[in-house]
CSV table of C-alpha atoms in Angstrom, one decimal:
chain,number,residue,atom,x,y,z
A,131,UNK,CA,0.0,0.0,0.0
A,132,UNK,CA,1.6,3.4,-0.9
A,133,UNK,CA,1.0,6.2,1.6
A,134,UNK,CA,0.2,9.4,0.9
A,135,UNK,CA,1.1,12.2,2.9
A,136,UNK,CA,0.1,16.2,1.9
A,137,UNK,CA,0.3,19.5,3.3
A,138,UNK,CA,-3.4,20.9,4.0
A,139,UNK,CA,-3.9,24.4,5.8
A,140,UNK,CA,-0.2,23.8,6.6
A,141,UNK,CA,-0.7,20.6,8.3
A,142,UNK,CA,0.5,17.1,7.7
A,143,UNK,CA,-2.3,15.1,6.8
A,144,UNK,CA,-2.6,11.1,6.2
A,145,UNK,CA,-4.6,9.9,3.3
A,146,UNK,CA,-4.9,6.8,4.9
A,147,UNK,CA,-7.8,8.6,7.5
A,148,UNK,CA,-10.1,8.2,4.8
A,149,UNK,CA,-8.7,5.2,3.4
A,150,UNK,CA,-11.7,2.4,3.3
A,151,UNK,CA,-9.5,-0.2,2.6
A,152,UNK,CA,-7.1,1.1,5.2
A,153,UNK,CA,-10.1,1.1,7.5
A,154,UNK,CA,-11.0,-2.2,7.0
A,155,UNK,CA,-7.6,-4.2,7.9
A,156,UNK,CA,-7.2,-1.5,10.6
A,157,UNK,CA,-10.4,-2.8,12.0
A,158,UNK,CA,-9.6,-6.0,12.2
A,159,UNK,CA,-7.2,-5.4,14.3
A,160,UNK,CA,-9.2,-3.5,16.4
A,161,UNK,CA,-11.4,-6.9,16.4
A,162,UNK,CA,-8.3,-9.2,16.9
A,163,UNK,CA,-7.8,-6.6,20.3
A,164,UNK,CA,-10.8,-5.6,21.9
A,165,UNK,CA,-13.7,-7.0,19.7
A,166,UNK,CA,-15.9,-10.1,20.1
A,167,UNK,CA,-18.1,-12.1,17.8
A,168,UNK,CA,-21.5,-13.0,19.6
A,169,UNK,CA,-24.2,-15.8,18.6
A,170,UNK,CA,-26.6,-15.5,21.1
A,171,UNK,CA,-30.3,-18.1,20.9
A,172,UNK,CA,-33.3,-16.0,22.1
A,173,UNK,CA,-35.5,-17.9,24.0
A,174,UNK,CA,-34.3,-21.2,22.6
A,175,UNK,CA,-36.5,-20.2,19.4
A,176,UNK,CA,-34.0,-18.2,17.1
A,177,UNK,CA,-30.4,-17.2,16.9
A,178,UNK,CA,-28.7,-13.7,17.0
A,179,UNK,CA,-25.3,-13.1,15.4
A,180,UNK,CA,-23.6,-9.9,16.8
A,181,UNK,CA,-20.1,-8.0,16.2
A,182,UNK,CA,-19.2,-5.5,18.6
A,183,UNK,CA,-16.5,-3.4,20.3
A,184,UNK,CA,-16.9,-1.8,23.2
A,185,UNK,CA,-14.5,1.1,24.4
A,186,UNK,CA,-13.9,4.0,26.3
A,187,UNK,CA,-16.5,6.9,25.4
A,188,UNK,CA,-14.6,9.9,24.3
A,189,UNK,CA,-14.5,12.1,21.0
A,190,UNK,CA,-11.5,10.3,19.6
A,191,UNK,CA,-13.0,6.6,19.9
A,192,UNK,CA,-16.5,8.2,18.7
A,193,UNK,CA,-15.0,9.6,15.7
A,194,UNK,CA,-13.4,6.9,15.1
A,195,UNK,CA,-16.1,4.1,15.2
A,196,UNK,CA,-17.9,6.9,13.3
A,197,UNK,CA,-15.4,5.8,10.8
A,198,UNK,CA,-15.5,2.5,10.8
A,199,UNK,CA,-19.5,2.5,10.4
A,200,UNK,CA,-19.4,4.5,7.6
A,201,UNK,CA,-17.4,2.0,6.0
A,202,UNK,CA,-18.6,-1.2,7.2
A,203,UNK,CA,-21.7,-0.3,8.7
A,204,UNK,CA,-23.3,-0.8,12.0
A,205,UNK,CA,-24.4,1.9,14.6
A,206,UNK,CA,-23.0,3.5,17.6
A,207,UNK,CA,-24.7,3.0,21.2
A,208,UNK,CA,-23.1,5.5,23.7
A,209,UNK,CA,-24.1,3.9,27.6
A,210,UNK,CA,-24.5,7.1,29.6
A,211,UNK,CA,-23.1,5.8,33.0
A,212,UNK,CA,-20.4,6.5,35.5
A,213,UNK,CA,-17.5,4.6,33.7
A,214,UNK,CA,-19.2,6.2,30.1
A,215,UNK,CA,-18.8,3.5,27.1
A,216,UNK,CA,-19.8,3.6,23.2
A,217,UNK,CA,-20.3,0.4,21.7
A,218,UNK,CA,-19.9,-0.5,17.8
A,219,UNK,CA,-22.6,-3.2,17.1
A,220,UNK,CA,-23.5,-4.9,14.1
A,221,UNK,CA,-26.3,-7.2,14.1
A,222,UNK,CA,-28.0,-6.9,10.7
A,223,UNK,CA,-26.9,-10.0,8.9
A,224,UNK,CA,-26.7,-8.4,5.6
A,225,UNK,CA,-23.8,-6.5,6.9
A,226,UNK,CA,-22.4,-9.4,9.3
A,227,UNK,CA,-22.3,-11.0,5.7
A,228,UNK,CA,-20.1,-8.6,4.3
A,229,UNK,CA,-18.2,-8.4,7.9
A,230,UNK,CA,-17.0,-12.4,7.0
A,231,UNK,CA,-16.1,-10.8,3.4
A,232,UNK,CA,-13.6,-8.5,5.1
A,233,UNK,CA,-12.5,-11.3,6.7
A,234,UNK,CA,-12.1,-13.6,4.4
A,235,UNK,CA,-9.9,-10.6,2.6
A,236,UNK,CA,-8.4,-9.9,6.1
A,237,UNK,CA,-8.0,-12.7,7.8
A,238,UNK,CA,-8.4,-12.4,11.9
A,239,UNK,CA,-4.5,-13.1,13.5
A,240,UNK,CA,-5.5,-13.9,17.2
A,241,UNK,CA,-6.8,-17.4,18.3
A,242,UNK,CA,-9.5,-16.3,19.9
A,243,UNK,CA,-11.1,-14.3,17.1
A,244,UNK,CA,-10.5,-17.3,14.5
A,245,UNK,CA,-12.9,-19.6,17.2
A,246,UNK,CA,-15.3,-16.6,17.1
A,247,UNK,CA,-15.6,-16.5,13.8
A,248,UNK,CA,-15.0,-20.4,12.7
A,249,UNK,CA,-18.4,-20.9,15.3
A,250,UNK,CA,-20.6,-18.0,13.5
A,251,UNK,CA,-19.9,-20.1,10.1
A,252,UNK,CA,-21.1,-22.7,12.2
A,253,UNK,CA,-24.2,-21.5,13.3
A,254,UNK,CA,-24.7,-19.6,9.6
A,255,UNK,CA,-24.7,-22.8,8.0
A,256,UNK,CA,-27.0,-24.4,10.4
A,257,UNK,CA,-29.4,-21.8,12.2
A,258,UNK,CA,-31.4,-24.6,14.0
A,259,UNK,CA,-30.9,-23.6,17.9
A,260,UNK,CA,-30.1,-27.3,18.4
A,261,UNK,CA,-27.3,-27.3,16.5
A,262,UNK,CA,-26.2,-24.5,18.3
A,263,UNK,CA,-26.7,-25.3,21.9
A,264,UNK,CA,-24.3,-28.8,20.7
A,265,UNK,CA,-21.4,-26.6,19.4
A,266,UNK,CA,-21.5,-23.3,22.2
A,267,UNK,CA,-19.6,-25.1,24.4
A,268,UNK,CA,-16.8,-26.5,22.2
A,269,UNK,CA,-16.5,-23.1,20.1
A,270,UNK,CA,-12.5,-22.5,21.6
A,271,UNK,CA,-11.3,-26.5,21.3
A,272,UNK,CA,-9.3,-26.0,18.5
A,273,UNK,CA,-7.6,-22.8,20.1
A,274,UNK,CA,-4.6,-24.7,21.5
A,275,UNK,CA,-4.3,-26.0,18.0
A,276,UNK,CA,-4.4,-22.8,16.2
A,277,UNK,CA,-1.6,-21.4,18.4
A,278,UNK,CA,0.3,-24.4,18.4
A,279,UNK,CA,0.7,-24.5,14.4
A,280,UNK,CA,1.3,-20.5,14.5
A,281,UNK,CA,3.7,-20.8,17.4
A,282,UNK,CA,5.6,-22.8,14.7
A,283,UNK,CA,4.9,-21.5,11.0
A,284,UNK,CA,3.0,-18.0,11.5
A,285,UNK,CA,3.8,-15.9,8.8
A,286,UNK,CA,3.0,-12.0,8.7
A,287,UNK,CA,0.7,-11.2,5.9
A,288,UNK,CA,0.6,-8.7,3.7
A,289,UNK,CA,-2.1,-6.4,5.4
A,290,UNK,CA,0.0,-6.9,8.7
A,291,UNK,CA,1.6,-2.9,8.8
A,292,UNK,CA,-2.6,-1.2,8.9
A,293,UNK,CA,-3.7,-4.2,10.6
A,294,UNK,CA,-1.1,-3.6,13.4
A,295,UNK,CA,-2.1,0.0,14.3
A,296,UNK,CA,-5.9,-1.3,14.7
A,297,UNK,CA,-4.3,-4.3,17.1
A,298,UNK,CA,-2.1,-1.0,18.6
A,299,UNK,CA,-5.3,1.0,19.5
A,300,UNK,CA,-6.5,-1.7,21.4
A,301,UNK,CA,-3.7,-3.5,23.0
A,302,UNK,CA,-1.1,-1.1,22.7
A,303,UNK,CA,0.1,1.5,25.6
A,304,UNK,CA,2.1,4.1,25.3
A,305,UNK,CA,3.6,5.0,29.1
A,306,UNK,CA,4.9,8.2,30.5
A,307,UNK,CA,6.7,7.7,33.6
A,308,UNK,CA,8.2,10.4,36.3
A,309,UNK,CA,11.8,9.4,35.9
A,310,UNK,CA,11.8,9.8,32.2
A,311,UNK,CA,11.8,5.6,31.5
A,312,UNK,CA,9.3,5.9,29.3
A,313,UNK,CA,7.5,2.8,27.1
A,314,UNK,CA,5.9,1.3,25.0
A,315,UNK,CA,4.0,-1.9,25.8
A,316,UNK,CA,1.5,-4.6,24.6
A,317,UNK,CA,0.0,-7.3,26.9
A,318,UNK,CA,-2.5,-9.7,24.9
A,319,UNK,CA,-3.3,-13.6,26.0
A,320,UNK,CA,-2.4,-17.0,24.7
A,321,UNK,CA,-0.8,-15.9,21.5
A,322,UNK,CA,2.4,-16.1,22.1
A,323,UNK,CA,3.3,-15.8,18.3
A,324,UNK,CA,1.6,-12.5,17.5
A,325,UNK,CA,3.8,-10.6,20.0
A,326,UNK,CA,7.1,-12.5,18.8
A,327,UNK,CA,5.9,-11.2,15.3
A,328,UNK,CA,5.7,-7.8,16.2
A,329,UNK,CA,8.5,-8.2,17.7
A,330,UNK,CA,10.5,-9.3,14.3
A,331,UNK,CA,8.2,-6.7,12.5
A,332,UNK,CA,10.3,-3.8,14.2
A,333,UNK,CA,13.2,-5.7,14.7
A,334,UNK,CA,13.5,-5.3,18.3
A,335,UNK,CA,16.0,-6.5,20.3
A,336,UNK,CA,14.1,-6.9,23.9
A,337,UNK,CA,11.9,-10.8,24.4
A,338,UNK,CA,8.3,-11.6,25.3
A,339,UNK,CA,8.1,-12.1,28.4
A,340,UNK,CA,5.8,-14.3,30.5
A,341,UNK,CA,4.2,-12.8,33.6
A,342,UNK,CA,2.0,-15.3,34.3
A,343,UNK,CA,0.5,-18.6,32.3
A,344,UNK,CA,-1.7,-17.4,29.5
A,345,UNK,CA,-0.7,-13.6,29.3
A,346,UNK,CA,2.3,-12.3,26.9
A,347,UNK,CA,4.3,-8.8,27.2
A,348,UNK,CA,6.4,-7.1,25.0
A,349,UNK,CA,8.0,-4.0,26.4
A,350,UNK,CA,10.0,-1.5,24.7
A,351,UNK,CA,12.5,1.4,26.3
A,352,UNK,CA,15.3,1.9,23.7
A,353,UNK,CA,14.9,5.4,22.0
A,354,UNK,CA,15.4,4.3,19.0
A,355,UNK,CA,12.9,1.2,18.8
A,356,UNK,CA,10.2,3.8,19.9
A,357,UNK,CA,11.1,5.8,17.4
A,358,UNK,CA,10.7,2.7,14.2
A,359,UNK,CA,7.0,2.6,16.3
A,360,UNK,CA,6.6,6.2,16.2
A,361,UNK,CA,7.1,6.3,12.7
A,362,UNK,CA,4.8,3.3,12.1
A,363,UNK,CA,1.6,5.0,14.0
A,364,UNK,CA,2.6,8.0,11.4
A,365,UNK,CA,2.6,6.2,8.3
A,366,UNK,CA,-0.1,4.0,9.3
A,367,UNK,CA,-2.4,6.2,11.6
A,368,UNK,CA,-4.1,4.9,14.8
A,369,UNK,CA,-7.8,6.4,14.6
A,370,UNK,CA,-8.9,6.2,18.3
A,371,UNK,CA,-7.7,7.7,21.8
A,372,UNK,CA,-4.2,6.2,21.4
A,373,UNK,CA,-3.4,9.0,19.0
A,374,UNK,CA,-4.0,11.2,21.5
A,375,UNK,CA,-1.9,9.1,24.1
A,376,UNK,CA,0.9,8.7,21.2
A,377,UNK,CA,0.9,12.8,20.4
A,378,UNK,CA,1.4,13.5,24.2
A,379,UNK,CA,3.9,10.9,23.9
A,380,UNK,CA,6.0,12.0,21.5
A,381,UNK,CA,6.2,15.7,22.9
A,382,UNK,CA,8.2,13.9,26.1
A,383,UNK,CA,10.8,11.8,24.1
A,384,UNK,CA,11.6,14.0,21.1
């Protein structure tokens, strides 16, 4: 993908904003980090097939689900409570039809996601709530399997670079700390592979670590590796709060 970059109003500006197809592997990752893919049975009678992703509410995670249903589709719930969340829900299943397109163009990269999605094929294919209340409970046994063979022979993909800032927005944490340490770090569960990836992907010198028996850290100090991840968020834009997080962030280590 070639990225654009132009001067507007004297201001660098990233085509890529406004990029669908950018939008669409840069959802995924969102999805691969903080998404889930529901089929729910009402009353035993029917089933219903949901996407959603649930964040934070402020304008930056608004604006940018705004984004992403303009170009997927879906709608926006905003829960007006004391910890204030929006919610990006899709449950028409004309659209979740074209979600599995995306998809099947952009392939999911965590385990958890590929079970999600393998089970609403599933239940697509045979809508009787029978069927379903057999498979619910054996929707993650192939997980250990999945990371297993990627543990061994994962290979990044093409879309990997957009993908990665989505996966970034939700996973990724950008930390400002009093005595000037600061990091950059992503904790994400059982796949061990996709942080060793990332790892390769910037060429990083520092191991994942880990803390305790299904969770995986990669933590990053060195100027210069934050830097290669600076530049990365640049060229391939996150679209949520973490660009707020990663502009603060680059005013203390510049």
């Amino acid at each position: 993908m070639i990225i654009l970059i132009i001067l507007h109003d004297g201001k660098v500006e990233n085509k890529l904003y406004d990029n669908n197809e950018y939008i669409k592997m840069f959802w995924v990752g969102l999805m691969d980090g903080n998404g889930n893919i529901q089929v729910n049975n009402l009353r035993k009678k029917s089933l219903q097939y949901r996407l959603i992703i649930k964040l934070n509410s402020d304008k930056f995670n608004n604006n940018m689900l705004a984004k992403i249903t303009k170009v997927i589709g879906g709608y926006i719930i905003n829960l007006k409570k004391k910890n204030k969340e929006v919610i990006w829900v899709v449950d028409n299943i004309d659209t979740i039809y074209n979600c599995i397109k995306i998809f099947e163009k952009y392939p999911p990269l965590t385990s958890r996601l590929i079970c999600q999605l393998n089970f609403l094929k599933v239940c697509l294919a045979d809508i009787s709530v029978e069927k379903y209340l057999i498979e619910r409970n054996l929707k993650y046994n192939n997980q250990s399997n999945i990371i297993n063979n990627f543990n061994n022979n994962f290979i990044i993909p093409s879309y990997f670079s957009s993908w990665l800032s989505g996966f970034i927005e939700a996973k990724g944490c950008f930390n400002l700390k009093e005595k000037g340490n600061h990091s950059f770090l992503i904790i994400h569960s059982d796949d061990y592979y996709l942080l060793n990836s990332i790892k390769n992907f910037f060429l990083l010198s520092v191991s994942v670590k880990n803390p305790s028996k299904a969770f995986y850290s990669l933590e990053i100090f060195k100027k210069e590796s934050l830097n290669n991840i600076i530049s990365h968020c640049k060229s391939y834009p996150l679209l949520g709060n973490k660009s707020k997080s990663l502009s603060l962030f680059i005013k203390y280590i510049s």
